[in-house]
Tab-separated table of C-alpha atoms and ligand atoms in Angstrom:
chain	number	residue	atom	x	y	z
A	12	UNK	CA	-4.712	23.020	13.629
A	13	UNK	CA	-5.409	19.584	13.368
A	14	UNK	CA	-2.817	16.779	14.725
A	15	UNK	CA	-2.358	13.032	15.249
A	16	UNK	CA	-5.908	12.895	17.600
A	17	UNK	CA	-7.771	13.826	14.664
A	18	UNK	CA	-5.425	11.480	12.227
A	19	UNK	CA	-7.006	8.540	14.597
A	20	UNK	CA	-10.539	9.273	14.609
A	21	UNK	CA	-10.443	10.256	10.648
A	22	UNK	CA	-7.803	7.421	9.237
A	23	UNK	CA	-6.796	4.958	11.566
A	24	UNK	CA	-10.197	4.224	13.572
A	25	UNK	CA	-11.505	3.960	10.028
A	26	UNK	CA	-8.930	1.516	9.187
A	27	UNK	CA	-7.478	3.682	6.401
A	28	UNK	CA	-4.328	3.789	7.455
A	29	UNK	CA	-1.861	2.048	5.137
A	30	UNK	CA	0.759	2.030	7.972
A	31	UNK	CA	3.111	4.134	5.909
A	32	UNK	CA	5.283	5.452	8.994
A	33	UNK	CA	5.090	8.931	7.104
A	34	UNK	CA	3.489	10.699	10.641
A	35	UNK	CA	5.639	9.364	13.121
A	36	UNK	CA	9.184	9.942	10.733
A	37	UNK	CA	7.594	13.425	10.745
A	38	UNK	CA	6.360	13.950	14.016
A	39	UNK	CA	8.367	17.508	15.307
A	40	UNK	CA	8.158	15.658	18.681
A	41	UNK	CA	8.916	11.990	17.840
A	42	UNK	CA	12.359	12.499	19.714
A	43	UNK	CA	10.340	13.305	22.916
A	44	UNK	CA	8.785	10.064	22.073
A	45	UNK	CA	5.405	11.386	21.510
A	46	UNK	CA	4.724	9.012	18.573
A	47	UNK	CA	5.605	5.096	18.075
A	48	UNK	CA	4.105	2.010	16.452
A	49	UNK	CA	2.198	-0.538	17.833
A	50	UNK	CA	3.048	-3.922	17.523
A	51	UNK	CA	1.168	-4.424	14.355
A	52	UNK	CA	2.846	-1.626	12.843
A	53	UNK	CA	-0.051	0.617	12.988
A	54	UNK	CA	1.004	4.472	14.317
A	55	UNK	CA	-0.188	5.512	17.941
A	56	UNK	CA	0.287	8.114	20.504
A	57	UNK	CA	3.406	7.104	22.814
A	58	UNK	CA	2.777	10.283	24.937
A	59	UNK	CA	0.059	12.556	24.320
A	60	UNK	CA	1.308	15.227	26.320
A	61	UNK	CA	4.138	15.690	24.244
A	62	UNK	CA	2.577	16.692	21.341
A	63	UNK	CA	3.160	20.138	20.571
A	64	UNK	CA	0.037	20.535	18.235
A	65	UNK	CA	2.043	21.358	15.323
A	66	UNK	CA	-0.351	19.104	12.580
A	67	UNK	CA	2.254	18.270	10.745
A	68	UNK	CA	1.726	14.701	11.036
A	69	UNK	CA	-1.541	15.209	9.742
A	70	UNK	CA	-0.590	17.420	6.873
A	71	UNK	CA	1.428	14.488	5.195
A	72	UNK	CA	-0.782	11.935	5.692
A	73	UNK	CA	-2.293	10.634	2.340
A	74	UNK	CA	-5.816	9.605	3.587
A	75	UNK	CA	-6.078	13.209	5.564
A	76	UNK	CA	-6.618	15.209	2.195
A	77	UNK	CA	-5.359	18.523	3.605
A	78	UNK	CA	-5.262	21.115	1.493
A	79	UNK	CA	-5.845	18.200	-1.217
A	80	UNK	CA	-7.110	20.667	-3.696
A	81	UNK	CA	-3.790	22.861	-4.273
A	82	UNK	CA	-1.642	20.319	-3.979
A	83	UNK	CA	-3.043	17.995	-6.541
A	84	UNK	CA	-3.236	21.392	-9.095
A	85	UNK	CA	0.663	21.604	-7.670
A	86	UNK	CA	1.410	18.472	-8.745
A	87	UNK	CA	-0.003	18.140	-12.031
A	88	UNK	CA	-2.406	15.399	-11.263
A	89	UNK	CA	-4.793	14.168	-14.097
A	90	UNK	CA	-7.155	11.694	-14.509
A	91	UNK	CA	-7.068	8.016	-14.259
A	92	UNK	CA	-3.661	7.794	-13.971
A	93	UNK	CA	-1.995	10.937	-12.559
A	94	UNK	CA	0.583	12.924	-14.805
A	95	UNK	CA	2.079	11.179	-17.804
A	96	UNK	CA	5.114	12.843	-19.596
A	97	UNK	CA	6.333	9.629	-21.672
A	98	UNK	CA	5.947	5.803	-21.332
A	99	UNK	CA	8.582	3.596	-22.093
A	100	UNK	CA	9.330	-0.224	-21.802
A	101	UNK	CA	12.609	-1.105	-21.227
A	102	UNK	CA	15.397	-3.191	-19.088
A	103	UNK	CA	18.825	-2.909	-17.748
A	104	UNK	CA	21.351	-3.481	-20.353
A	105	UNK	CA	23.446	-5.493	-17.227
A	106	UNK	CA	22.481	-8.984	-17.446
A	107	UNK	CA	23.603	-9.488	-13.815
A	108	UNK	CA	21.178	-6.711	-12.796
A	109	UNK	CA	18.661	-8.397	-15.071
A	110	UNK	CA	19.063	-11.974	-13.770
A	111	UNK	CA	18.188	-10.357	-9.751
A	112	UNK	CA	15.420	-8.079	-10.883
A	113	UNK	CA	11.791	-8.580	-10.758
A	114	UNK	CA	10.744	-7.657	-14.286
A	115	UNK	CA	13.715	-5.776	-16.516
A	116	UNK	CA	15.957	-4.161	-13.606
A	117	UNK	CA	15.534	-0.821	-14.842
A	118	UNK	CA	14.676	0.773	-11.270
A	119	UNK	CA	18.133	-0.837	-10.108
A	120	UNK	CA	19.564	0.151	-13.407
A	121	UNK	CA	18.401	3.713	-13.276
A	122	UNK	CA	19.441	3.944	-9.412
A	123	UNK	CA	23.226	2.574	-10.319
A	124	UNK	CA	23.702	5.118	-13.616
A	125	UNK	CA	22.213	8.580	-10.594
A	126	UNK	CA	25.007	6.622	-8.617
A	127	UNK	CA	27.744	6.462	-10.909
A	128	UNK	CA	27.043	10.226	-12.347
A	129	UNK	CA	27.444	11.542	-8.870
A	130	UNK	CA	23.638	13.118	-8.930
A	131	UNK	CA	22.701	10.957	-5.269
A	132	UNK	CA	24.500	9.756	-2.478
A	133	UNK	CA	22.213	7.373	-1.177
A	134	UNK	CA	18.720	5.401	-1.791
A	135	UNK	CA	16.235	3.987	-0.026
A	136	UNK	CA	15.162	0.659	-1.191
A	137	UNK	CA	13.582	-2.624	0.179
A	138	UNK	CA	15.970	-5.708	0.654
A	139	UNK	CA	14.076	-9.036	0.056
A	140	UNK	CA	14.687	-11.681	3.220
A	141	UNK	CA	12.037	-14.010	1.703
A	142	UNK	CA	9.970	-14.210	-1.251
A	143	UNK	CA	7.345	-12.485	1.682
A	144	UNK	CA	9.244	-10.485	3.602
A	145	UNK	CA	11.053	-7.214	2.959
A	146	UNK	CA	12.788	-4.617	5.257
A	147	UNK	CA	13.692	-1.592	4.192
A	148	UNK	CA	17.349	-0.463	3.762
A	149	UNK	CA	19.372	3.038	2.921
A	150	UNK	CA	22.332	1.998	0.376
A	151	UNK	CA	24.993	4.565	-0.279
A	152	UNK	CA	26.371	2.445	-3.670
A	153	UNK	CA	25.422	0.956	-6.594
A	154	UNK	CA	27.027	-2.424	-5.637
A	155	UNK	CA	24.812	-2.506	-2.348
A	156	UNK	CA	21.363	-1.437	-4.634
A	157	UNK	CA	22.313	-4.181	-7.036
A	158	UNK	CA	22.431	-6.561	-4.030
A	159	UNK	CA	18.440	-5.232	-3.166
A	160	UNK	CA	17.267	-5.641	-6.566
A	161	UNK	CA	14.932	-8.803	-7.226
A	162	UNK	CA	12.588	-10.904	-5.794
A	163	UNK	CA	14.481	-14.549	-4.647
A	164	UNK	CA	13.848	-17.167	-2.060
A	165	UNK	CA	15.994	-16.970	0.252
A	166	UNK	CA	15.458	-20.861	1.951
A	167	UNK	CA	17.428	-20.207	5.242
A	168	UNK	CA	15.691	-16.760	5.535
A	169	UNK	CA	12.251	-18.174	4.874
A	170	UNK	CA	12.155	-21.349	7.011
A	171	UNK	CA	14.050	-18.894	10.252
A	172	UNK	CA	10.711	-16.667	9.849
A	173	UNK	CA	7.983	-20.034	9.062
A	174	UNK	CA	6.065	-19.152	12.759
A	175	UNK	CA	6.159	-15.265	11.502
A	176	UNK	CA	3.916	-13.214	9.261
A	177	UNK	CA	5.188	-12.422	6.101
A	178	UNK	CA	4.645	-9.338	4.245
A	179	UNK	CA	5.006	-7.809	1.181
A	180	UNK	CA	5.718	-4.433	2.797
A	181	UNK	CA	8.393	-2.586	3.779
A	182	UNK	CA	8.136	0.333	5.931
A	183	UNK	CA	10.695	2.323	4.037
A	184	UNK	CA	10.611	5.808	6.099
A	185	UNK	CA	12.403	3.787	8.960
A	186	UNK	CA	15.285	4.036	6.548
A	187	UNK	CA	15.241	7.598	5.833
A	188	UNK	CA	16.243	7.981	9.927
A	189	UNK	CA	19.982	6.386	8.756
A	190	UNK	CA	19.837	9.303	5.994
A	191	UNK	CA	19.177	11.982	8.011
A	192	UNK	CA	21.932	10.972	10.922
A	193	UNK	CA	24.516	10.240	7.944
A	194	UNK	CA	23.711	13.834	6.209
A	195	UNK	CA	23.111	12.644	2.949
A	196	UNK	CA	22.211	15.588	0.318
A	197	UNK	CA	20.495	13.799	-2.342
A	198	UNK	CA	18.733	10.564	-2.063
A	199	UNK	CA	16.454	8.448	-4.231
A	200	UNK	CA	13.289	7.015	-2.716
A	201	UNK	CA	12.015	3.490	-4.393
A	202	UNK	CA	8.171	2.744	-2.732
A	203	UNK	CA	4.967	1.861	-2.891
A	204	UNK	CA	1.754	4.364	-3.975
A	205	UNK	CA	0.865	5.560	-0.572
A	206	UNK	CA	4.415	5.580	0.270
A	207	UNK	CA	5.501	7.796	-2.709
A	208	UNK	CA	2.055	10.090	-1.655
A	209	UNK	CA	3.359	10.898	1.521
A	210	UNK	CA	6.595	11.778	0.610
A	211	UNK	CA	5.561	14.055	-1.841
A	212	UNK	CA	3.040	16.062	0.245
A	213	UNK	CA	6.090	16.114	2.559
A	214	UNK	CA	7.554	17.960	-0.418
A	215	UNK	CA	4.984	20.018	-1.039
A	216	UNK	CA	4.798	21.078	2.715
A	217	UNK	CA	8.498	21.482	2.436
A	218	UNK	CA	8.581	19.373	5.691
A	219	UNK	CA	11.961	18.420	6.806
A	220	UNK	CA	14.316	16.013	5.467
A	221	UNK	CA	12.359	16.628	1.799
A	222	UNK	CA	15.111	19.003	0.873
A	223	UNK	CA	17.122	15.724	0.515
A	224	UNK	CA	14.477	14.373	-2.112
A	225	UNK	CA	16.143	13.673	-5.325
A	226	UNK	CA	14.099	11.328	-7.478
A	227	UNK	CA	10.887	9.651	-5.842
A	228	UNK	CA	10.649	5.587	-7.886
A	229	UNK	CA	7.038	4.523	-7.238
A	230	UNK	CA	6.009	0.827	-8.095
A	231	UNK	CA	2.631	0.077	-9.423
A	232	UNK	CA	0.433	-1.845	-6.310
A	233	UNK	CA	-2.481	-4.249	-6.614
A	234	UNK	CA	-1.946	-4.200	-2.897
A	235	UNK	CA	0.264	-6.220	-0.493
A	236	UNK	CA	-0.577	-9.441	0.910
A	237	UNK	CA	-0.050	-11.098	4.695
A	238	UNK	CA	0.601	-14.453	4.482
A	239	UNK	CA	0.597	-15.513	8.102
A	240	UNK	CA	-0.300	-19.689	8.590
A	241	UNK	CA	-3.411	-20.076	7.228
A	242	UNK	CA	-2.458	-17.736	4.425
A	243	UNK	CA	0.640	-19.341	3.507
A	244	UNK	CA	-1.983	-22.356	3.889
A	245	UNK	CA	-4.212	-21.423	1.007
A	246	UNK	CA	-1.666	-20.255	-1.173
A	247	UNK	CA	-0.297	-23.913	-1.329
A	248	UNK	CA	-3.551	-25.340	-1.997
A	249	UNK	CA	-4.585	-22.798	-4.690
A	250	UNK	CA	-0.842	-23.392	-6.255
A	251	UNK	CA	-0.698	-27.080	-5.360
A	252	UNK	CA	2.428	-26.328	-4.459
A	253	UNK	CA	5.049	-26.636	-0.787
A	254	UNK	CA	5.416	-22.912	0.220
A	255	UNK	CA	9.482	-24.145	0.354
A	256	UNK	CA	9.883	-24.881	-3.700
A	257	UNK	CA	9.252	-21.264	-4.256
A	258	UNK	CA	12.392	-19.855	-6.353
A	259	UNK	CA	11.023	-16.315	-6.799
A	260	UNK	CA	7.478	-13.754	-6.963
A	261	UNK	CA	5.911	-11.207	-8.593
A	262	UNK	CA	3.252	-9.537	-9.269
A	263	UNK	CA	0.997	-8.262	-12.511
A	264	UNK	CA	-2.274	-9.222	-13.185
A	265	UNK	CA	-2.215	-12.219	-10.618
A	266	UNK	CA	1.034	-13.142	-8.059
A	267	UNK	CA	3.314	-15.441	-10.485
A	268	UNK	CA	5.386	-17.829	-8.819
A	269	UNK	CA	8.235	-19.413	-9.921
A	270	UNK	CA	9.446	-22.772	-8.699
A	271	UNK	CA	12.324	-24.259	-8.182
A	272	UNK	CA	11.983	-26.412	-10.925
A	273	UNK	CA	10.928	-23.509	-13.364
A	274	UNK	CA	7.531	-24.760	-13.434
A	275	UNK	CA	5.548	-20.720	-12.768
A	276	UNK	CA	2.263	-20.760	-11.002
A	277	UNK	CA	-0.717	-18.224	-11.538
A	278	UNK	CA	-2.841	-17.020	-8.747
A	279	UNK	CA	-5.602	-15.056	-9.666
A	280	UNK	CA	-5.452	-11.341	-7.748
A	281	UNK	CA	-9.125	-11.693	-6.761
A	282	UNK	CA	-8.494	-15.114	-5.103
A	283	UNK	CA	-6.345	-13.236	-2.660
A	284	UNK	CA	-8.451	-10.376	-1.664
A	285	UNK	CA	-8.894	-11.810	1.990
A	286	UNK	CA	-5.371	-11.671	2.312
A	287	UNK	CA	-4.949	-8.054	1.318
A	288	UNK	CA	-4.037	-5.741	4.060
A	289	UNK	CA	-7.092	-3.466	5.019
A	290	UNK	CA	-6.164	-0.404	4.028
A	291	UNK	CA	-5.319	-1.661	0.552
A	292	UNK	CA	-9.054	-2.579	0.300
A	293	UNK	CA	-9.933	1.401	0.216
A	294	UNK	CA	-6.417	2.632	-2.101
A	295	UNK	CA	-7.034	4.338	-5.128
A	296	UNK	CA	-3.337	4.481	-6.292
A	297	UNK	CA	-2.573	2.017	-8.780
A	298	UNK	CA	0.662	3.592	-10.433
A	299	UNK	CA	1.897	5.834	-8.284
A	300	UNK	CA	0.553	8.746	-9.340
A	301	UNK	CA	2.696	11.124	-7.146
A	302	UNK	CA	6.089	9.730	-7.836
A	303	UNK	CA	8.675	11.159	-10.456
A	304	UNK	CA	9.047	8.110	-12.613
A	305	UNK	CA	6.597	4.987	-12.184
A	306	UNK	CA	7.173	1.129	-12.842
A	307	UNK	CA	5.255	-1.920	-13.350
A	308	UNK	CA	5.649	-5.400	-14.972
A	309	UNK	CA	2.177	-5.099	-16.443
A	310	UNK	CA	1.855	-5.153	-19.897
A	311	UNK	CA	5.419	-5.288	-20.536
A	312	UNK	CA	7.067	-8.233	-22.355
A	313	UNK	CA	7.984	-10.717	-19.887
A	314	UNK	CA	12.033	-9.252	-18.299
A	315	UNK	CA	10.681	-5.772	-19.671
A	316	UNK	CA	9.203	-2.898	-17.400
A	317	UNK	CA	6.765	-0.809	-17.822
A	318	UNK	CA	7.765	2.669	-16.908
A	319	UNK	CA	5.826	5.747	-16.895
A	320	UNK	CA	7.525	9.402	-16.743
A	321	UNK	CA	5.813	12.297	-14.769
A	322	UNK	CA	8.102	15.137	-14.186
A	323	UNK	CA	10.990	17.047	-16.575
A	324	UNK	CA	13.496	15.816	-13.898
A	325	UNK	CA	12.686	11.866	-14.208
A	326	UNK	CA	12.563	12.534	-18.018
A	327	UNK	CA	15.962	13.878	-17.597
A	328	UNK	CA	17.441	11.141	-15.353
A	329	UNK	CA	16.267	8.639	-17.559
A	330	UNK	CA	17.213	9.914	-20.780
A	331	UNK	CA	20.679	10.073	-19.496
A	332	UNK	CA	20.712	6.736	-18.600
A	333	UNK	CA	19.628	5.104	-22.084
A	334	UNK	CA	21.923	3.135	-23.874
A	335	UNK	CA	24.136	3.552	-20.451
A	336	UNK	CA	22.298	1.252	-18.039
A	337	UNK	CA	19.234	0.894	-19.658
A	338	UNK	CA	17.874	-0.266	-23.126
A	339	UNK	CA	14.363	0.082	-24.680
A	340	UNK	CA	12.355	-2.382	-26.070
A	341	UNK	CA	12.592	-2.643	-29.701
A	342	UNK	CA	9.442	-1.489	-30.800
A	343	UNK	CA	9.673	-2.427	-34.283
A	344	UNK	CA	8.879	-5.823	-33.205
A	345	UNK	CA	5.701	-4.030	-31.978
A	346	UNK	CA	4.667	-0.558	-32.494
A	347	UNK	CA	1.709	-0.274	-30.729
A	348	UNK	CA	3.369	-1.785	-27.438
A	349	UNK	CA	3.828	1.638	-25.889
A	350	UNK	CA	0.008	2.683	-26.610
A	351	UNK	CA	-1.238	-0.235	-24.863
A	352	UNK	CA	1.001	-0.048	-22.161
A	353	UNK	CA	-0.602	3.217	-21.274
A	354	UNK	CA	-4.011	1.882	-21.746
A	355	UNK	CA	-3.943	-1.452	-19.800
A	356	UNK	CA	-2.348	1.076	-16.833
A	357	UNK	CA	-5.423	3.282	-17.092
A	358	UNK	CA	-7.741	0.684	-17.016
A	359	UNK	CA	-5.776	-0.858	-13.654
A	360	UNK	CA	-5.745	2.501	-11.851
A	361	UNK	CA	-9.787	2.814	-12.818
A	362	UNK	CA	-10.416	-0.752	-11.593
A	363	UNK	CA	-8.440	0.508	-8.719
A	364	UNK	CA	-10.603	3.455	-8.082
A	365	UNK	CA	-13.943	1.931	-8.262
A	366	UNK	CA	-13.166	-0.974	-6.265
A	367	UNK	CA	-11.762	1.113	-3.466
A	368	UNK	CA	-15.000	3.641	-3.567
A	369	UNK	CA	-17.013	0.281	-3.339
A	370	UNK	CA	-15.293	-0.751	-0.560
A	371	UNK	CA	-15.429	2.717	1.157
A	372	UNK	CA	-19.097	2.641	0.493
A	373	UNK	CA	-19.570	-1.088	2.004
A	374	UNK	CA	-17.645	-0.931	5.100
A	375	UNK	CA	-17.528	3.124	5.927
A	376	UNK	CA	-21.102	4.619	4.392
A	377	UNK	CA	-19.274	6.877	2.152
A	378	UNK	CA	-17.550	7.302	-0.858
B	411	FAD	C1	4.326	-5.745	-3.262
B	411	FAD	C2	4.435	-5.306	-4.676
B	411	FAD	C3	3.310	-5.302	-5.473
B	411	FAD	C4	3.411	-4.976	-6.827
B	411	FAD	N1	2.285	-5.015	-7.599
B	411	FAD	C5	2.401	-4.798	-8.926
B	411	FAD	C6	1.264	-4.909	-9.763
B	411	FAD	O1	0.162	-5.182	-9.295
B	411	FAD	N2	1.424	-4.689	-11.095
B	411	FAD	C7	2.642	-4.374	-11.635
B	411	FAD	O2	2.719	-4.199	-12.851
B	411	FAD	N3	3.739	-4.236	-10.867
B	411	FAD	C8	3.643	-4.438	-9.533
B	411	FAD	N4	4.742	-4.295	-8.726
B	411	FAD	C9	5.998	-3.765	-9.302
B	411	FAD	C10	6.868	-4.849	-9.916
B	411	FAD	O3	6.864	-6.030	-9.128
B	411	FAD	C11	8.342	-4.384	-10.040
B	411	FAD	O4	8.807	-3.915	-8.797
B	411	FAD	C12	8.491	-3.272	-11.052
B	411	FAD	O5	8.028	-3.714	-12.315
B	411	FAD	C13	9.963	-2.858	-11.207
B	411	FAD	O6	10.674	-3.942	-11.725
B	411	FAD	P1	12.218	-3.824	-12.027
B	411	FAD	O7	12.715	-5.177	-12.441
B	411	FAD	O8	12.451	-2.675	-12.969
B	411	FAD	O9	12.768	-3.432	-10.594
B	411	FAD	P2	14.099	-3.909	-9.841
B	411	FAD	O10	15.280	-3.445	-10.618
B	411	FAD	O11	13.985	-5.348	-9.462
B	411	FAD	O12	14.015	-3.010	-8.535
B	411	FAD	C14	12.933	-3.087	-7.657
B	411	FAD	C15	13.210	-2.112	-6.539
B	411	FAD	O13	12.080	-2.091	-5.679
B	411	FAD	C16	12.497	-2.232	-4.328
B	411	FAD	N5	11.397	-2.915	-3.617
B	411	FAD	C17	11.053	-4.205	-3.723
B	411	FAD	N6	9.994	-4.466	-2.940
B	411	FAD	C18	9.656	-3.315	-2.330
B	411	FAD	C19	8.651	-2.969	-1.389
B	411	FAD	N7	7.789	-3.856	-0.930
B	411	FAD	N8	8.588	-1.688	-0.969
B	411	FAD	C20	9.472	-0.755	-1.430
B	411	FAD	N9	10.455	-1.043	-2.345
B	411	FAD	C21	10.538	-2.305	-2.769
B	411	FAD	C22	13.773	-3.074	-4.419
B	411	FAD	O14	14.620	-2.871	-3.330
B	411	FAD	C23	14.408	-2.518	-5.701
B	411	FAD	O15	15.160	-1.369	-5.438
B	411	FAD	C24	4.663	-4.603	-7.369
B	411	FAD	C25	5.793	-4.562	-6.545
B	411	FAD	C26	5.690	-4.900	-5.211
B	411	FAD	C27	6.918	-4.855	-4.347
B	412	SF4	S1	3.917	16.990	17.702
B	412	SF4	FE1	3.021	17.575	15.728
B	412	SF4	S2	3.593	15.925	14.367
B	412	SF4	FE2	3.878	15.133	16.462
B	412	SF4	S3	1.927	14.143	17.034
B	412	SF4	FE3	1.802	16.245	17.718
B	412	SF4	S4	0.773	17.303	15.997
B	412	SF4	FE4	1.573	15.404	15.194
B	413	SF4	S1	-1.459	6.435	6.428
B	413	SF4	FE1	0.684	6.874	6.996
B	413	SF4	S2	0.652	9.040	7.616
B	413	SF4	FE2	-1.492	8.342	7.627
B	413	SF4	S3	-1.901	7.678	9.731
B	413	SF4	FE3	-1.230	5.866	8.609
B	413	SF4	S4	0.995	5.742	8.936
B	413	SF4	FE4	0.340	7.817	9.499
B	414	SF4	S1	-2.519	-1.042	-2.287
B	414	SF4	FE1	-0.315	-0.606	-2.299
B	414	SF4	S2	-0.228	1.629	-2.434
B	414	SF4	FE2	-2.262	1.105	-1.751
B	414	SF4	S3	-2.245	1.148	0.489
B	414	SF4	FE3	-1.808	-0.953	-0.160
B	414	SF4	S4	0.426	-1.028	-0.213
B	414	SF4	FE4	-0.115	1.122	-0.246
């Protein structure tokens, strides 16, 4: 049986480790302490000799490709883009949700209609501190997930945490702890790729709390970004812009930025690839190809999503939330929108691949 020795010398050494948390929320043992994080987030033994050997650490960790083979037949997964049921574009019919979200609101919109019909009792989300920084938080309402919808500056938040590093990512699986001391039956997960991949091999190994798993909500990922000093730095200068007249972020093609003053800036994605974390250098996952329903901004009208459906039970949850919480786009203003939707996502999660085999072959001889 392999365990968390053989996760360091295989993933983390190699720097492949996307610092999920999935291994140490797992670890049989973690209550003996015999897994932590470093200070940079990263996972690490906290006592060796309390490991009980049990692998299951290892068995949910996306880079360790056990038993890849059956699971990916388990789960569907196709080529370039995973499972695809139905695509839609679409946005919360709520203007208030629409006015906090990032692109259309319909992840917050979907999450508050599984609310309100009674089918979870609590999600795990990311709450925004700073256009940079996110932690992630368990809400049991839809009041409190409308609250961690969106993407604003918040100035007092942002200048507290100037000497910090920001980041775009939120280690959500410290939230599922609150979920499993407050006994909560059904809960909706809302992450990134690698995220979302963990959690479902967790399913798949039917390794404890999954039985709580209601509806996994993956977000497409370029990658996330670390903008400590010298990062914030080059942003401003590639921008021309003070890192305090930022008004809100997001991400497509290239980071957008809104200012204050409603004038939107355009970085170019490749002009931040030094500021990518490492492990997003070598991930292949563009659109989360694991979760149960998938969203991105990309090719969508601007306040539209993108949304891709991968399994009968997201096709179900969102079909009973149109025309309740959520509205599509009108696509008799144009009827090939959904066609090319699905195409410029293919294209992204192929780009994704072949950059991160490149990458692999560059730094680690392989790919
Ligand atoms: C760092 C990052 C990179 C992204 N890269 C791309 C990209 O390259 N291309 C693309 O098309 N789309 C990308 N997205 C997705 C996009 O920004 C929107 O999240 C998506 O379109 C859903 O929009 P919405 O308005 O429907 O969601 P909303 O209704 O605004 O809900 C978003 C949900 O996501 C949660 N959330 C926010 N940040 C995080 C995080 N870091 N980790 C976990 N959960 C989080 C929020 O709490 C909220 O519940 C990225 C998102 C993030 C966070
Ligand atoms: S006890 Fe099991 S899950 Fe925890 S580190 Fe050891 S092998 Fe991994
Ligand atoms: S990728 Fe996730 S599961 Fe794998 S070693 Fe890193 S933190 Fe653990
Ligand atoms: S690119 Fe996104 S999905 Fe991939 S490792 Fe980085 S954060 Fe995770």
């Amino acid at each position: 049986m392999k365990t968390f020795a053989d996760l360091q010398q295989e993933v983390i050494q190699k720097g492949l480790c996307h610092r999920c948390g999935g291994c140490v929320s797992v670890c049989t043992a973690v209550n003996y302490g015999a897994l932590g994080f470093n200070e940079e987030g990263y996972p690490q033994y906290k006592d060796v000799e309390k490991c009980i050997e049990c692998g299951v650490c290892y068995m949910v960790c996306p880079e360790a490709a056990y038993e890849e083979e059956a699971f990916m037949k388990a789960v569907g997964w196709e080529p370039p883009a995973g499972p695809v049921l139905g695509v839609e574009v679409a946005r919360a019919i709520s203007p208030e949700i629409r006015q906090r979200a990032t692109d259309g609101g319909v992840v917050t919109a979907l999450l508050v209609h599984l609310f309100k019909k009674g089918m979870i009792d609590g999600a795990v989300v990311a709450k925004r501190i700073s256009p940079f920084q996110v932690v992630p938080t368990l809400v049991t309402s839809p009041e409190e997930v409308i609250e961690s919808a969106g993407f604003y500056h918040d100035v007092s938040a942002g200048l507290q945490s100037l000497s910090e590093t920001y980041s775009t990512f939120a280690p959500s699986f410290e939230a599922m702890r609150p979920a499993m001391v407050e006994k909560l039956r059904r809960v909706a997960i809302v992450g990134t790729p690698c995220q979302i991949h963990t959690l479902r091999k967790m399913q798949y190994f039917n390794i404890s709390p999954s039985e709580t798993f209601y509806l996994l909500l993956g977000l497409f990922c370029s990658g996330h970004f670390n903008f400590d000093e010298a990062g914030r730095k080059k942003i401003e200068e590639l921008g021309g812009f003070k890192w305090d007249e930022i008004a809100k972020i997001n991400i497509k093609d290239a980071l957008i930025i809104t200012l204050q003053n409603g004038e939107v800036k355009r970085i170019p994605l490749s002009e931040l690839e030094d500021l990518k974390r490492p492990a997003c250098k070598f991930c292949e996952d563009y659109s989360a190809e694991f979760a149960d329903i998938s969203f991105g901004g990309i090719g969508a009208p601007d306040g539209w999503t993108s949304v891709i459906i991968r399994t009968p039970k997201a096709r179900g949850a969102f079909a009973d939330a149109r025309r309740k919480t959520i509205e599509e786009f009108p696509l008799e203003e144009d009827p090939k929108l959904i066609d090319k939707v699905l195409d410029i996502v293919k294209k992204a999660s192929e780009a994704k691949k072949e950059k991160a085999n490149e990458n692999k072959k560059k730094c680690l001889g392989n790919g």
